[in-house]
CSV table of C-alpha atoms in Angstrom, one decimal:
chain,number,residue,atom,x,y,z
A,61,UNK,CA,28.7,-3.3,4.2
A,62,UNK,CA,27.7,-4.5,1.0
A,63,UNK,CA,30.9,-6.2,0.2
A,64,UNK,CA,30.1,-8.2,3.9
A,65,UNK,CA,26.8,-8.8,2.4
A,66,UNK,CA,28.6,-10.1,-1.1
A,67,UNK,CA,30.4,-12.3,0.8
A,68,UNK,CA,28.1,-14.1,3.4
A,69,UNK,CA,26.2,-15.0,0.1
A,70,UNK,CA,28.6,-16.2,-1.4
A,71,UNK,CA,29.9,-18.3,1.4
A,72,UNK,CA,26.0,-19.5,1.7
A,73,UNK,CA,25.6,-20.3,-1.7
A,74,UNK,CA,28.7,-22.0,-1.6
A,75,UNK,CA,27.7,-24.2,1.6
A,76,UNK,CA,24.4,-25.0,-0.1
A,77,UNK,CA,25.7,-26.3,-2.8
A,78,UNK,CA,28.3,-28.5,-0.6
A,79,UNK,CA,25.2,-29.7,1.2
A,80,UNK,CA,23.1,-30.3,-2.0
A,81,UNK,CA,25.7,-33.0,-3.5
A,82,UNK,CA,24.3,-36.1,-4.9
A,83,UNK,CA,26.4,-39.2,-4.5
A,84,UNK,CA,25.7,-42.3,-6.9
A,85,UNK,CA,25.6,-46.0,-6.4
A,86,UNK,CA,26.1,-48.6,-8.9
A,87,UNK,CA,25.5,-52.4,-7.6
A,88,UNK,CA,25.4,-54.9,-9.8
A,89,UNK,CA,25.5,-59.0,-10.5
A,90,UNK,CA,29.7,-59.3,-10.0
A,91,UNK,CA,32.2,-57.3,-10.7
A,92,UNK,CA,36.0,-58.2,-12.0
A,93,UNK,CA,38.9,-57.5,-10.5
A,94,UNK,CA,41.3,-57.4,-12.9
A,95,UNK,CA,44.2,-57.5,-11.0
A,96,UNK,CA,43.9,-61.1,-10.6
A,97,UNK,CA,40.6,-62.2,-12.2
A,98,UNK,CA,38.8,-62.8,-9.3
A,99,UNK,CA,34.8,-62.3,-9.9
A,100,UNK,CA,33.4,-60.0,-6.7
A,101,UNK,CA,29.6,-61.0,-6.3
A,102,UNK,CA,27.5,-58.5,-5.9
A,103,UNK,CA,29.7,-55.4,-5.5
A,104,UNK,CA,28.2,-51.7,-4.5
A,105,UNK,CA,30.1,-49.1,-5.5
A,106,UNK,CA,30.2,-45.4,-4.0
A,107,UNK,CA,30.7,-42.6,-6.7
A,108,UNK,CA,31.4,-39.1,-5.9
A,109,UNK,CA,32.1,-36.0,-7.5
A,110,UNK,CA,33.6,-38.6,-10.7
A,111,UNK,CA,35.5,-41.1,-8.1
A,112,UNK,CA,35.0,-44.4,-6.5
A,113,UNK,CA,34.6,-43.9,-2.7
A,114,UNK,CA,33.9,-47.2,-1.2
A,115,UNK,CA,33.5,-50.5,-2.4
A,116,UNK,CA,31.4,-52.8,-0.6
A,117,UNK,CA,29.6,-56.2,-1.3
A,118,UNK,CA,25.7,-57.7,0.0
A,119,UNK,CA,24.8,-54.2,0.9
A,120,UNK,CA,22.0,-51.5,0.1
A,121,UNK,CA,22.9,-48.1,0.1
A,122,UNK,CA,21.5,-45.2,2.2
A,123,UNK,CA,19.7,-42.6,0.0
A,124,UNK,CA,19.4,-39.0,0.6
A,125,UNK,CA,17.2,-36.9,-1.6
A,126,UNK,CA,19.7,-36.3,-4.1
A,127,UNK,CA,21.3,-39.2,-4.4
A,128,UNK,CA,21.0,-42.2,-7.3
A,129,UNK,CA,21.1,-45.8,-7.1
A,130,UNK,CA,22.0,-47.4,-10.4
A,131,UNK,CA,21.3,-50.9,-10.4
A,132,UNK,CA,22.5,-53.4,-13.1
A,133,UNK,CA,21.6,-56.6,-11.2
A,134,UNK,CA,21.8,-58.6,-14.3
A,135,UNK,CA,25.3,-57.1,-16.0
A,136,UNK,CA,28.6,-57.9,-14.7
A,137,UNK,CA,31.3,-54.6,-14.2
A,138,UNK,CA,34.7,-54.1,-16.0
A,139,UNK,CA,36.4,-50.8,-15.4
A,140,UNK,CA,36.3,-49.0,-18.6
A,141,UNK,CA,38.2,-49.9,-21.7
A,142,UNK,CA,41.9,-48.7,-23.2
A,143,UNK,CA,43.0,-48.5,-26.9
A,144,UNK,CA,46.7,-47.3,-27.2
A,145,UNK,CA,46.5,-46.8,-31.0
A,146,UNK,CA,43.3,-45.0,-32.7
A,147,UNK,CA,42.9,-42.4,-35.7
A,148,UNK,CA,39.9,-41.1,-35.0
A,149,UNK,CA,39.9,-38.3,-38.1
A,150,UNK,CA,40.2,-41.3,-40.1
A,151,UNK,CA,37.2,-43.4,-41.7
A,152,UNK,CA,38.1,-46.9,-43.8
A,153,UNK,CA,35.0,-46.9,-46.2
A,154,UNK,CA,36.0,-43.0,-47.4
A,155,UNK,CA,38.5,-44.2,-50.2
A,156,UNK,CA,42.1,-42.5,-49.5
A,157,UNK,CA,41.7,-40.1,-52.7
A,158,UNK,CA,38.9,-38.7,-51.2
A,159,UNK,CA,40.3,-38.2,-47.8
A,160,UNK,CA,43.1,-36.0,-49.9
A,161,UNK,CA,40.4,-33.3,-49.9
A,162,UNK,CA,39.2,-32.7,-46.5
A,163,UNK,CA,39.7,-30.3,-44.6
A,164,UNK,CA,41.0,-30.3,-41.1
A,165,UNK,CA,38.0,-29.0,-39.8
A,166,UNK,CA,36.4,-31.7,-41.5
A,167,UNK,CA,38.5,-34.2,-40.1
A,168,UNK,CA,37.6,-32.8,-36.6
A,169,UNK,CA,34.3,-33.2,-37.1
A,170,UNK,CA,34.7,-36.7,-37.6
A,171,UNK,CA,36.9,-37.2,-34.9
A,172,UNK,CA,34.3,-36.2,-32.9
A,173,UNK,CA,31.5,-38.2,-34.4
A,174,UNK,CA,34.1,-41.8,-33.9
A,175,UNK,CA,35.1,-40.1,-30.4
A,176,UNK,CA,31.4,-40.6,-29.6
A,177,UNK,CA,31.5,-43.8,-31.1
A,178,UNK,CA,34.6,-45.3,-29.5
A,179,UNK,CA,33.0,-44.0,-25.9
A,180,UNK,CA,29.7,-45.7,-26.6
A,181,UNK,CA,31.6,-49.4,-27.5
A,182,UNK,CA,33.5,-49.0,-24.1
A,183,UNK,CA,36.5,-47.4,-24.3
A,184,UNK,CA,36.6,-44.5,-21.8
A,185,UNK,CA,40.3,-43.8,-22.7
A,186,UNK,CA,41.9,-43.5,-25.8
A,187,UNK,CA,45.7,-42.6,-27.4
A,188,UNK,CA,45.4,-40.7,-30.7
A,189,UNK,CA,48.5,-41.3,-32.5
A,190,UNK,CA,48.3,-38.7,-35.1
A,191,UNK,CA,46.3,-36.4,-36.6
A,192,UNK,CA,47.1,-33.5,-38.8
A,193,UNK,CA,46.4,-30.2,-38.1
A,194,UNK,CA,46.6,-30.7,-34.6
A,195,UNK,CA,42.2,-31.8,-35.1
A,196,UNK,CA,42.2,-34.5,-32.5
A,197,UNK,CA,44.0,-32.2,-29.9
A,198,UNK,CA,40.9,-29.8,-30.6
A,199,UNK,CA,38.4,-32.8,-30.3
A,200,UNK,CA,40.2,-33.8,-27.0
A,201,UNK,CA,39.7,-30.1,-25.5
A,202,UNK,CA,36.3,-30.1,-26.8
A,203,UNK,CA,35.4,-33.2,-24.9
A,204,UNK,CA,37.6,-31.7,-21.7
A,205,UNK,CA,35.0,-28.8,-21.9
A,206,UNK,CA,32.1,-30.8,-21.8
A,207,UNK,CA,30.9,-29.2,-25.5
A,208,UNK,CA,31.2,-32.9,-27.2
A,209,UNK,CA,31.1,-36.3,-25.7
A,210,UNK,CA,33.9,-38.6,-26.2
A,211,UNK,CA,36.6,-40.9,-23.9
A,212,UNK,CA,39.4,-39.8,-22.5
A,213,UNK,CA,42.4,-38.6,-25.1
A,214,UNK,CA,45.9,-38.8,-24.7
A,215,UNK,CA,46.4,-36.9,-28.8
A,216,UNK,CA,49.6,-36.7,-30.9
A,217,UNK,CA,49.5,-34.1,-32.8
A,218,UNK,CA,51.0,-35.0,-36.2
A,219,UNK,CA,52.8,-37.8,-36.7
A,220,UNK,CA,56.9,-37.4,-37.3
A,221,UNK,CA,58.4,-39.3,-39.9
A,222,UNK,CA,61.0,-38.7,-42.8
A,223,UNK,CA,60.5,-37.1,-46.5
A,224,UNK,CA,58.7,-39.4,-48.3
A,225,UNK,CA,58.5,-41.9,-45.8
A,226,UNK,CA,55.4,-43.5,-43.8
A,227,UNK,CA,54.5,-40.6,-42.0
A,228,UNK,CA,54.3,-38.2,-45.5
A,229,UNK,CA,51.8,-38.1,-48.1
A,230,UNK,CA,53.2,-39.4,-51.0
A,231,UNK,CA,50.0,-39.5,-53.4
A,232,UNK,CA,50.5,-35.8,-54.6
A,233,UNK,CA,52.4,-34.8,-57.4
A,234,UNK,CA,55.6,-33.1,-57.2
A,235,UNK,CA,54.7,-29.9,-58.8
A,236,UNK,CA,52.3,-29.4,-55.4
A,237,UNK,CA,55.2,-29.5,-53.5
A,238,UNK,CA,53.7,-30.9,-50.5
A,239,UNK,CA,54.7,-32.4,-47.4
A,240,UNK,CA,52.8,-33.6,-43.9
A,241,UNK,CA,53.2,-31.4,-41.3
A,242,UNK,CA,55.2,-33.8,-39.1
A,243,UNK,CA,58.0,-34.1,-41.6
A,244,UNK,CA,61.7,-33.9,-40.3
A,245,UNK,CA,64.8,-35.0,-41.7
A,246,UNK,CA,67.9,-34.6,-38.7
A,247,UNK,CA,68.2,-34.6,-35.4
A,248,UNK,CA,67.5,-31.3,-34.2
A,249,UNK,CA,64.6,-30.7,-37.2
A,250,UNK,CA,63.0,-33.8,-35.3
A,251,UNK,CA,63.2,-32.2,-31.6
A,252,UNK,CA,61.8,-28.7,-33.1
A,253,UNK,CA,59.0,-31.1,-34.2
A,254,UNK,CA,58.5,-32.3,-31.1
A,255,UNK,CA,58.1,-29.1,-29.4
A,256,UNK,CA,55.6,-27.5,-31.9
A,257,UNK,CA,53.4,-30.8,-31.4
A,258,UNK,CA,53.9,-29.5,-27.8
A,259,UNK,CA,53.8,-26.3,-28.4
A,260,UNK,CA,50.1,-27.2,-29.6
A,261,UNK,CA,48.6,-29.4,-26.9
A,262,UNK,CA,49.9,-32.8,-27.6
A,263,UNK,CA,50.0,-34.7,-24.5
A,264,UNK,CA,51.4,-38.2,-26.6
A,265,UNK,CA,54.3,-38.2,-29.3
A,266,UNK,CA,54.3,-40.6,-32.2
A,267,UNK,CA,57.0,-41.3,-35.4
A,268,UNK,CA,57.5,-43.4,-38.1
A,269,UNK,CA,60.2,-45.6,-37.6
A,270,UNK,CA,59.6,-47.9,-40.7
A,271,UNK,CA,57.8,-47.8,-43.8
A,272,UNK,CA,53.7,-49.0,-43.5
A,273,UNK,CA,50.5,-50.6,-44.9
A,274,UNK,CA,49.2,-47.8,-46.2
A,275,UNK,CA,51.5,-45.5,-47.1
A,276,UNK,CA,52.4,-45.1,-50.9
A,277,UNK,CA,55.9,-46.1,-52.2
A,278,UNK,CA,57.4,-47.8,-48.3
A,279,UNK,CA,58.3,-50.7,-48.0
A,280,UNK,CA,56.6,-51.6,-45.4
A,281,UNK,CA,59.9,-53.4,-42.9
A,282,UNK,CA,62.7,-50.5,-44.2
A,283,UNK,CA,64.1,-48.7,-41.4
A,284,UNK,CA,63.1,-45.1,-42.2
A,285,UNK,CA,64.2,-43.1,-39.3
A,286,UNK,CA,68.1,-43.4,-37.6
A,287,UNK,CA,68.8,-44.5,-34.0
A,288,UNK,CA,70.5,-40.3,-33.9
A,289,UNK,CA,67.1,-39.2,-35.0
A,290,UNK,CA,64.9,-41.9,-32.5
A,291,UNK,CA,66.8,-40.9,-29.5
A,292,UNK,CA,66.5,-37.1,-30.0
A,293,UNK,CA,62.9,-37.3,-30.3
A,294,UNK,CA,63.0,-40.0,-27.4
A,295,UNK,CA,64.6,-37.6,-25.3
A,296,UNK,CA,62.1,-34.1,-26.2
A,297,UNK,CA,59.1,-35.9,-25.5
A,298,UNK,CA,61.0,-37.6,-22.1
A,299,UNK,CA,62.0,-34.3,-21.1
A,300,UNK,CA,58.2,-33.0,-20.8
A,301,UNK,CA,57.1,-36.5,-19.1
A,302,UNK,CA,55.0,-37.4,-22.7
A,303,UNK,CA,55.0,-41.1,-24.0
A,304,UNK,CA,56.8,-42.1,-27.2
A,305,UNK,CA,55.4,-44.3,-29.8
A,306,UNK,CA,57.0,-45.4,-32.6
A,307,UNK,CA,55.3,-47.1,-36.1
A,308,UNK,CA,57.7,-49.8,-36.6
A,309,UNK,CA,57.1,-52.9,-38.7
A,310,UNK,CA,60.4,-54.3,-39.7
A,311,UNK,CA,62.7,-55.9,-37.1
A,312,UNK,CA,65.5,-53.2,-37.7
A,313,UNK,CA,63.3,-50.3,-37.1
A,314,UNK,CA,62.2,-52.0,-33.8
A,315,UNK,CA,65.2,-53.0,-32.6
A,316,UNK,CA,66.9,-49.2,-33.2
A,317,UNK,CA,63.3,-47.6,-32.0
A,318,UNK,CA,63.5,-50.0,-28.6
A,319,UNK,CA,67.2,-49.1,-27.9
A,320,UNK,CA,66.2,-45.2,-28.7
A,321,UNK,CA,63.7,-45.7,-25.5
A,322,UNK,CA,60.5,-45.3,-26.9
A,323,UNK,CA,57.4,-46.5,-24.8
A,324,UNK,CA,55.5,-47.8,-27.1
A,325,UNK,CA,56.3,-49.8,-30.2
A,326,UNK,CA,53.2,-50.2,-32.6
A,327,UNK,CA,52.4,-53.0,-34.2
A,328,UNK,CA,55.8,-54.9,-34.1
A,329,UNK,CA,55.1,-56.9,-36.8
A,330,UNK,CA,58.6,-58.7,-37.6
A,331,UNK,CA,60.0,-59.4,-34.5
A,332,UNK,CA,63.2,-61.8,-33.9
A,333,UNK,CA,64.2,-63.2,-30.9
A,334,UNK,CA,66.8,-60.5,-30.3
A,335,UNK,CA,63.8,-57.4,-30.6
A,336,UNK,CA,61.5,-59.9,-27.8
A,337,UNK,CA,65.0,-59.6,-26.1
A,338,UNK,CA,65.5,-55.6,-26.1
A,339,UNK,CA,62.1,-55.5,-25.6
A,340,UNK,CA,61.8,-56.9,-22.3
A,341,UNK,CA,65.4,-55.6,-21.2
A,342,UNK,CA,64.2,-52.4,-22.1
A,343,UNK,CA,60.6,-52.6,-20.7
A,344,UNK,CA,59.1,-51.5,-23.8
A,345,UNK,CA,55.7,-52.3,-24.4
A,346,UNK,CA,54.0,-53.8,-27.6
A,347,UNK,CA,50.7,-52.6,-29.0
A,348,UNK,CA,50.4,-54.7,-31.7
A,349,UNK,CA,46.8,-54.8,-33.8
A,350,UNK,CA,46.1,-58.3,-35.0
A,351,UNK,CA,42.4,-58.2,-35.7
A,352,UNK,CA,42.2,-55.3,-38.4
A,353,UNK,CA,43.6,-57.4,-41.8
A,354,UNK,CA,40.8,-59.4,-41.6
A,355,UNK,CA,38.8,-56.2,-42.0
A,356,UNK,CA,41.3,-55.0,-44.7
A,357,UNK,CA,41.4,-58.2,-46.7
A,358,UNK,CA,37.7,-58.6,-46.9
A,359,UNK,CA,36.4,-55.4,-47.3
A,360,UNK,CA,39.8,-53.0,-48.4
A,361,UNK,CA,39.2,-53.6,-52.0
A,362,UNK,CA,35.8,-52.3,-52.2
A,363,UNK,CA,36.7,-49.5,-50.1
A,364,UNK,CA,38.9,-48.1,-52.3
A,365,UNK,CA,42.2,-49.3,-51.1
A,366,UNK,CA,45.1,-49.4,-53.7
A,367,UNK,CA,46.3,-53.0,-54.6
A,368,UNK,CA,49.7,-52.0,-53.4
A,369,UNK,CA,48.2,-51.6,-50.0
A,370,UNK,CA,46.4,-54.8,-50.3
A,371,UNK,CA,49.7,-56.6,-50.8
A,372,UNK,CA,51.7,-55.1,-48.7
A,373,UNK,CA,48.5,-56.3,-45.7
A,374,UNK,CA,49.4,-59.9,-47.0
A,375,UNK,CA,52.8,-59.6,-46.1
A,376,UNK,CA,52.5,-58.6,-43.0
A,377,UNK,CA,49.1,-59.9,-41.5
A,378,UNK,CA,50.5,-63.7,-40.9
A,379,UNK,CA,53.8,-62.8,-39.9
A,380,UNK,CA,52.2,-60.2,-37.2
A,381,UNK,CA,50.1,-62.9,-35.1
A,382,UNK,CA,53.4,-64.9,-35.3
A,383,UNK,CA,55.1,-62.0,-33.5
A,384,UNK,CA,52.5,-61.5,-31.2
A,385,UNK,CA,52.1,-65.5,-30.4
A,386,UNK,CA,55.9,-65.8,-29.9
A,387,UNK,CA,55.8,-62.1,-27.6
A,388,UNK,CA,53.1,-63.5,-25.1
A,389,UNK,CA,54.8,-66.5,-24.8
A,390,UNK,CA,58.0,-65.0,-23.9
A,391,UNK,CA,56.6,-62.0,-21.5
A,392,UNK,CA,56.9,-59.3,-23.3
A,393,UNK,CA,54.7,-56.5,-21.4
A,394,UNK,CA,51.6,-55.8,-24.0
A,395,UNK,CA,48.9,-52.8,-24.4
A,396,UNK,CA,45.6,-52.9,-26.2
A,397,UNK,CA,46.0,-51.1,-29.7
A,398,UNK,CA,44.0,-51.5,-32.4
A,399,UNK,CA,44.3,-49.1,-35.5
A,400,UNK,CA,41.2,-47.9,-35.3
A,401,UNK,CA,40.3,-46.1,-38.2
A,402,UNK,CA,41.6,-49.3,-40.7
A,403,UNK,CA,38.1,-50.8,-39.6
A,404,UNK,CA,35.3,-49.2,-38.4
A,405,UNK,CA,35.3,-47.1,-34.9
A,406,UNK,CA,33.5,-48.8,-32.4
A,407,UNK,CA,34.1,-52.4,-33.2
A,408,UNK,CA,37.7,-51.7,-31.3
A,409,UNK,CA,36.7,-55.1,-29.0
A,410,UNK,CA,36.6,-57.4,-31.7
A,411,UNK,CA,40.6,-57.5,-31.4
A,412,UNK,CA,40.2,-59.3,-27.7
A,413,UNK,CA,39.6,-62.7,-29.3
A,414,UNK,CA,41.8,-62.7,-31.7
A,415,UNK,CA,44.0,-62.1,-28.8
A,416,UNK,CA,43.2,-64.4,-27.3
A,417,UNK,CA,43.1,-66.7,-29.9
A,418,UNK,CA,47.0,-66.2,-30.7
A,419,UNK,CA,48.2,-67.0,-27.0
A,420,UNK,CA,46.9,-64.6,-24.6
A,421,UNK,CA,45.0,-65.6,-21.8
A,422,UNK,CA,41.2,-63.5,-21.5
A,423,UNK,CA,42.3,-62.0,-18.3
A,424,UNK,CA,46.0,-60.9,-19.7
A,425,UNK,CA,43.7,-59.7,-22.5
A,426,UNK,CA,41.6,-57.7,-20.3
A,427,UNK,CA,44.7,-56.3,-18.5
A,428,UNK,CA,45.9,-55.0,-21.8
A,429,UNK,CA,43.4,-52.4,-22.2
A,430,UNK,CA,43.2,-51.6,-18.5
A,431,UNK,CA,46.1,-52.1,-15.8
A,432,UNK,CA,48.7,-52.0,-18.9
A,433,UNK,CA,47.1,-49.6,-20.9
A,434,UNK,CA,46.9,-47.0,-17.7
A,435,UNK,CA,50.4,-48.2,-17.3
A,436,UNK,CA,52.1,-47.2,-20.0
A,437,UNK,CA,50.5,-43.4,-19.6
A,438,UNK,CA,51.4,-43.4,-16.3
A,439,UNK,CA,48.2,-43.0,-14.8
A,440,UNK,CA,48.1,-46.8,-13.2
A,441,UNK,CA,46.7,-44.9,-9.8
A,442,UNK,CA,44.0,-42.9,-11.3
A,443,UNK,CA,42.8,-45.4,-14.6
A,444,UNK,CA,42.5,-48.9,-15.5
A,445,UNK,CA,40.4,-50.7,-12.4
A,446,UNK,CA,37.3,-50.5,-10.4
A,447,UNK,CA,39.3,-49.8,-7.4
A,448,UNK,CA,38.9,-46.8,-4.2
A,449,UNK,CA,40.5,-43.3,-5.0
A,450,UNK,CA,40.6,-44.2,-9.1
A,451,UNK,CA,37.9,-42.8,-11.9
A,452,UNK,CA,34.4,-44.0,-12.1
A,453,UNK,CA,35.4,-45.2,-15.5
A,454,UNK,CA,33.2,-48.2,-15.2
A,455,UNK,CA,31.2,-50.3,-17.9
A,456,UNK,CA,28.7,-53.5,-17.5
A,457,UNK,CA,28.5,-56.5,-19.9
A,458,UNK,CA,26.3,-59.1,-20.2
A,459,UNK,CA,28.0,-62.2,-19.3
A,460,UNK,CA,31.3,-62.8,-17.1
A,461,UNK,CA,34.5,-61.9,-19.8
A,462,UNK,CA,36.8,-64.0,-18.0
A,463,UNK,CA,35.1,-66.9,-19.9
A,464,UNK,CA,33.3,-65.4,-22.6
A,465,UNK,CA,35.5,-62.4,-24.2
A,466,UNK,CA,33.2,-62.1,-27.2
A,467,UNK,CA,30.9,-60.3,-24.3
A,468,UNK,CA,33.2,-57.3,-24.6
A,469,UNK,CA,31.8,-56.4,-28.1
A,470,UNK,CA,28.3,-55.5,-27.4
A,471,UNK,CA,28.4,-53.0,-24.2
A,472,UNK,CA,24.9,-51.9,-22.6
A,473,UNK,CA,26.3,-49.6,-20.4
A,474,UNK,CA,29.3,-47.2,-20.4
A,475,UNK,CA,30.1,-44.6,-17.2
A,476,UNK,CA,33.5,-42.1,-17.6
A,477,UNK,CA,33.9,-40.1,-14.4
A,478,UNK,CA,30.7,-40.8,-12.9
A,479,UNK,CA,28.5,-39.8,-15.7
A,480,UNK,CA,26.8,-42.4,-17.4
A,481,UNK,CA,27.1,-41.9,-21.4
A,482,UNK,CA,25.3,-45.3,-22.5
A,483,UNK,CA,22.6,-47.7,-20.8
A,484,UNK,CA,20.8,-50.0,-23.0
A,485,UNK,CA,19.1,-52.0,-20.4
């Protein structure tokens, strides 16, 4: 009898709550559909339980008790943004020999203070592409748990790369004998890597495929990795359905990291005409981050960075918005991917003009960080538009971004999943 009793309760306390649920509605000046850049006047939009329901224009919601009416009459709606390439444990005004010494809790509290950040400038989505000690994977369950705010995060764990190469720290003396966690040297090393960043949480894979900026001792366009030790991390990560991306500068490294079959290559910076070839054979998408050097150059030196970095960012930074120009042009399929943690966290949407200043249109720009963005994790039907059935991921500017990008760097108003994190108004 008391078990009966247990269970009618239950099933009444259950029905109760089904009957208590609040739905939201956000209506606003316009709205943009970014699938082809038409402006929607007036749009309401049905929210439930974290998911758009309806869209409709000209109307006025029914209320019941419980439910809310957001209304940002004045603001125009984007769905929420999408870098492809942050570090959020990293911070560019701590000079690197002080980084040397944190901790990785440390370093996941500060990925949680720039996950905060990064949400409040926009970005409801992020892709982490490495982080030692497996901190961002931690700052990514955190968020999943509702104990810390942040966007969503698609984490590497740490990053793979050769001894000595981009992806190990080569500032320590020998007699320490260290080496980053996401070292490998061989084929099969390389795939054991993979499945311990697996092993871990990572939902994203990421490796060196050249030297970089700011590594000591690389030069920045050498092919580090071989096409033997690409593919077999390539295929891991493919055999568990995760995205590849691979750090490649120089054109060999790109070339051999395209034919491997990553998804991603970051930032691209020496392309030929053969890499914009493989490239779009291959369907490979470019996330290439043409706005941070003018945060480096300007502000690197007083922030500690070593003149060989320095150097090494004049090499690259005209030669990058080359690429990039000469990739648009030719339809090469592009992402939205900053670097993020090379400048500040949070000013992620200064990069849209500059993309736009190099050859992209501001809607193709747009479409970076949302319809491609969503694309290249494979969650087109769930991320990346203000659209029925997809995540109330959902953010309001003040003027139309289809003719003023700029708009996109100052955001009043920031929704993930139906849960408004920001609103400024």
């Amino acid at each position: 009898m008391k078990k009966q009793l247990l269970s009618t309760s239950i099933a009444l306390l259950c029905l109760t709550t089904f009957n208590a649920h609040a739905v939201t509605y956000l209506s606003a000046k316009a709205m943009v559909n970014v699938e082809d850049g038409t402006l929607i006047k007036s749009p309401l939009i049905t929210i439930d339980d974290g998911v758009i329901t309806n869209i409709e224009q000209n109307k006025k919601p029914t209320l019941t008790k419980d439910d809310e009416h957001i209304q940002l009459l004045d603001l125009t709606l984007m769905p929420g943004l999408m870098d492809m390439h942050v570090h959020l444990t990293s911070d560019p005004t701590v000079p690197r020999s002080e980084r040397l010494g944190q901790s990785v809790p440390r370093m996941a509290i500060k990925a949680a203070h720039f996950a905060k950040r990064t949400l409040e400038a926009g970005f409801t989505t992020v892709r982490n592409v490495g982080a030692e000690g497996y901190s961002v994977i931690a700052v990514r369950d955190g968020i999943n748990a509702g104990d810390i705010v942040g966007p969503r995060i698609w984490a590497a764990g740490p990053s793979l790369g050769i001894t000595g190469g981009h992806c190990d720290n080569n500032r320590l003396p020998p007699e320490l004998k260290y080496t980053s966690s996401g070292v490998a040297d061989g084929p099969w090393a390389a795939r054991i890597k993979v499945r311990e960043n697996i092993k871990y949480g990572a939902n994203a894979i990421k490796f060196c495929a050249t030297g970089g900026v700011f590594s000591k001792g690389t030069k920045v366009g050498a092919q580090q990795y071989s096409f033997e030790e690409m593919k077999a991390i390539v295929d891991e990560a493919h055999m568990r359905d995760l995205p590849v991306a691979a750090h490649a500068h120089g054109t060999s490294g790109i070339k051999t990291a395209i034919k491997a079959g990553v998804d991603s290559v970051e930032h691209a910076s020496f392309l030929d005409d053969e890499a914009i070839a493989l490239a779009k054979e291959h369907g490979t998408w470019l996330s290439m981050d043409i706005y941070n050097t003018e945060y480096t150059l300007t502000y690197g030196e007083q922030n500690g960075v070593d003149e060989e970095n320095l150097n090494k960012e004049r090499q690259v930074s005209k030669r990058q918005r080359d690429s990039f120009s000469r990739a648009v042009k030719a339809g090469v399929k592009m992402v939205f991917g900053t670097d993020a943690a090379i400048y500040p966290h949070g000013d992620n949407a200064k990069q849209f003009s500059r993309m736009v200043e190099f050859g992209m249109t501001e809607l193709q720009a747009i479409q970076a960080s949302t319809i491609n963005s969503a694309k290249l994790l494979k969650m087109d039907t769930q991320l990346g538009q203000i659209k029925t059935g997809f995540a109330a991921d959902i953010i309001a500017v003040k003027a139309n971004p289809l003719k003023n990008i700029k708009t996109l760097e100052s955001v009043p108003f920031v929704m993930k999943a139906g849960v408004v994190y920001k609103n400024q108004l």
